[in-house]
Amino acid sequence: LFTDLVLTHTSEQTIEIVAAEALGLNLPAYIEVRKGERITLDPGIDPMEIDAFTWSPKEGILNPDELIIEVSPTFRTVYTLVIELGECSWQQAVEVAVRLEETIEIGNIFSPNGDNQNDVLFIQGNPDSNIAIDDFSVYDRWGNQVFQNIQPRLNSTEDGWDGFFGNDLVTP
């Protein structure tokens, strides 16, 4: 006579699973900034509720060891925050796109009278600019072209208009 003895052991254990939403991570997926602009990335959580965190990449982060960071990237960057809590980890990414805004200015008044003040109409802008001007042309009130410079240099009075058309000073 053979009998099998089967022992069954039942154990009860409570495991709490915390979802990322429960942490309250509140970072946007995408942000657009102007070049040189600083922005704050705040995940909206209490640092006392987590064990550890890491932001990456470190480039462009002005305070990489803090949970709430300030960034000033020079090119499109995806920042990732990794949160550690117990044996679990969460991560959320934020893409920060950088708009390269560069402006140029052209005076709206000039007086080509030889006094060395506002004698030349020229294109001005940031000296570190990467803007390339293809054509700088000036027309009179009847639509006649009185000046043209192909590929003038930014901030160069030598590449501007001195008020002459041919050998004659144009009168207003």
Coordinates of C-alpha atoms in Angstrom, one line a residue:
L1 CA 0.0 0.0 0.0
F2 CA 1.4 3.3 -1.1
T3 CA 0.1 6.7 -0.2
D4 CA 1.4 10.1 -1.2
L5 CA 1.6 12.6 1.4
V6 CA 1.2 16.2 0.1
L7 CA 1.9 19.1 2.3
T8 CA 0.6 22.5 1.2
H9 CA 1.8 25.7 2.7
T10 CA 0.0 28.9 2.1
S11 CA 1.7 32.2 2.8
E12 CA 0.3 35.7 2.5
Q13 CA 2.5 38.6 1.6
T14 CA 1.5 42.2 0.7
I15 CA 3.4 43.8 -2.0
E16 CA 2.8 47.5 -2.8
I17 CA 3.3 48.5 -6.4
V18 CA 3.7 52.2 -6.9
A19 CA 3.0 53.4 -10.4
A20 CA 4.9 56.3 -12.0
E21 CA 1.7 58.3 -11.9
A22 CA 1.5 57.7 -8.2
L23 CA 4.9 59.4 -7.8
G24 CA 3.3 62.4 -9.6
L25 CA 6.0 62.9 -12.2
N26 CA 5.0 66.0 -14.0
L27 CA 7.4 66.7 -16.8
P28 CA 6.3 67.8 -20.3
A29 CA 7.4 65.5 -23.1
Y30 CA 8.5 68.5 -25.3
I31 CA 9.6 72.1 -24.7
E32 CA 10.9 74.7 -27.2
V33 CA 13.3 77.4 -26.1
R34 CA 15.4 80.2 -27.7
K35 CA 19.1 79.7 -27.9
G36 CA 20.6 81.0 -24.6
E37 CA 17.3 80.8 -22.7
R38 CA 17.3 79.1 -19.3
I39 CA 14.3 77.0 -18.3
T40 CA 13.5 75.0 -15.2
L41 CA 12.5 71.3 -15.3
D42 CA 10.6 70.4 -12.2
P43 CA 9.3 66.8 -11.9
G44 CA 6.9 68.0 -9.2
I45 CA 7.8 65.4 -6.6
D46 CA 9.0 65.6 -3.1
P47 CA 12.6 64.5 -2.9
M48 CA 11.8 62.9 0.5
E49 CA 9.5 60.4 -1.2
I50 CA 12.3 58.9 -3.3
D51 CA 15.6 57.1 -2.6
A52 CA 17.7 58.6 -5.5
F53 CA 17.5 60.3 -8.8
T54 CA 19.7 60.9 -11.8
W55 CA 19.5 63.4 -14.7
S56 CA 21.2 62.8 -17.9
P57 CA 23.0 63.9 -20.0
K58 CA 24.8 66.4 -17.8
E59 CA 25.6 68.8 -20.7
G60 CA 23.5 71.9 -20.5
I61 CA 22.3 71.3 -17.0
L62 CA 23.4 74.1 -14.7
N63 CA 22.7 72.3 -11.4
P64 CA 22.9 68.5 -12.3
D65 CA 22.9 67.3 -8.7
E66 CA 19.5 68.8 -7.8
L67 CA 16.1 67.3 -8.5
I68 CA 14.7 70.5 -9.9
I69 CA 17.1 71.5 -12.6
E70 CA 17.8 74.6 -14.7
V71 CA 18.9 73.9 -18.3
S72 CA 20.3 76.0 -21.1
P73 CA 21.1 73.7 -24.0
T74 CA 22.7 74.9 -27.1
F75 CA 21.2 72.2 -29.3
R76 CA 18.2 69.8 -29.2
T77 CA 18.7 67.6 -26.1
V78 CA 16.6 64.9 -24.6
Y79 CA 17.0 65.0 -20.8
T80 CA 16.1 61.9 -18.9
L81 CA 15.2 61.7 -15.2
V82 CA 15.6 58.3 -13.5
I83 CA 13.9 58.0 -10.1
E84 CA 14.9 55.1 -7.7
L85 CA 12.5 54.0 -5.0
G86 CA 13.3 50.7 -3.2
E87 CA 14.0 48.2 -5.9
C88 CA 12.0 50.0 -8.5
S89 CA 13.0 52.7 -10.9
W90 CA 11.1 55.1 -13.2
Q91 CA 12.2 57.3 -15.9
Q92 CA 10.8 60.1 -17.9
A93 CA 12.3 62.0 -20.8
V94 CA 11.9 65.7 -21.8
E95 CA 12.9 66.8 -25.3
V96 CA 14.2 70.4 -25.3
A97 CA 14.3 71.9 -28.8
V98 CA 16.5 75.0 -29.3
R99 CA 15.2 77.6 -31.7
L100 CA 18.1 79.5 -33.3
E101 CA 16.8 83.0 -33.5
E102 CA 19.1 85.6 -35.0
T103 CA 18.0 89.0 -35.9
I104 CA 19.3 91.7 -38.2
E105 CA 18.6 95.3 -38.3
I106 CA 18.7 98.0 -40.9
G107 CA 18.5 101.6 -39.9
N108 CA 15.4 103.5 -41.0
I109 CA 17.2 106.8 -41.2
F110 CA 20.5 107.8 -42.6
S111 CA 22.1 111.1 -43.6
P112 CA 24.8 110.7 -46.2
N113 CA 26.1 114.3 -45.7
G114 CA 29.8 113.5 -44.9
D115 CA 29.6 114.3 -41.2
N116 CA 30.5 110.6 -40.3
Q117 CA 27.2 110.2 -38.4
N118 CA 24.7 107.8 -40.1
D119 CA 26.4 108.3 -43.5
V120 CA 26.0 104.7 -44.6
L121 CA 23.0 102.4 -44.6
F122 CA 24.2 98.9 -43.7
I123 CA 22.9 95.6 -42.2
Q124 CA 23.7 95.2 -38.5
G125 CA 23.4 92.2 -36.2
N126 CA 25.2 90.0 -33.6
P127 CA 28.9 89.8 -34.5
D128 CA 28.8 86.1 -33.7
S129 CA 25.9 85.5 -36.0
N130 CA 25.9 82.8 -38.6
I131 CA 23.5 84.7 -40.9
A132 CA 24.6 85.0 -44.5
I133 CA 23.0 87.8 -46.5
D134 CA 22.5 86.9 -50.2
D135 CA 21.5 90.3 -51.5
F136 CA 21.2 93.8 -50.1
S137 CA 19.4 96.1 -52.5
V138 CA 17.9 99.6 -52.1
Y139 CA 15.2 101.0 -54.3
D140 CA 13.9 104.5 -54.8
R141 CA 10.2 105.4 -54.3
W142 CA 9.5 104.6 -57.9
G143 CA 10.9 101.1 -57.7
N144 CA 14.2 101.8 -59.4
Q145 CA 17.2 99.9 -57.9
V146 CA 19.8 102.5 -56.7
F147 CA 22.1 100.1 -54.9
Q148 CA 22.9 96.4 -54.8
N149 CA 25.6 94.4 -52.9
I150 CA 25.7 90.6 -53.3
Q151 CA 26.6 88.8 -50.1
P152 CA 27.4 91.8 -48.0
R153 CA 29.1 91.2 -44.7
L154 CA 27.1 91.8 -41.5
N155 CA 28.1 95.0 -39.6
S156 CA 30.3 96.3 -42.5
T157 CA 29.8 99.9 -43.4
E158 CA 32.0 99.1 -46.5
D159 CA 29.3 96.8 -47.7
G160 CA 26.5 99.4 -47.2
W161 CA 25.0 102.1 -49.3
D162 CA 26.6 105.5 -49.0
G163 CA 23.6 107.3 -50.7
F164 CA 25.2 107.5 -54.2
F165 CA 23.7 106.2 -57.4
G166 CA 26.5 106.1 -59.9
N167 CA 28.6 109.2 -59.2
D168 CA 25.6 111.3 -57.9
L169 CA 24.3 111.7 -54.4
V170 CA 20.6 110.7 -54.5
T171 CA 18.3 113.4 -53.1
P172 CA 15.4 112.4 -51.0

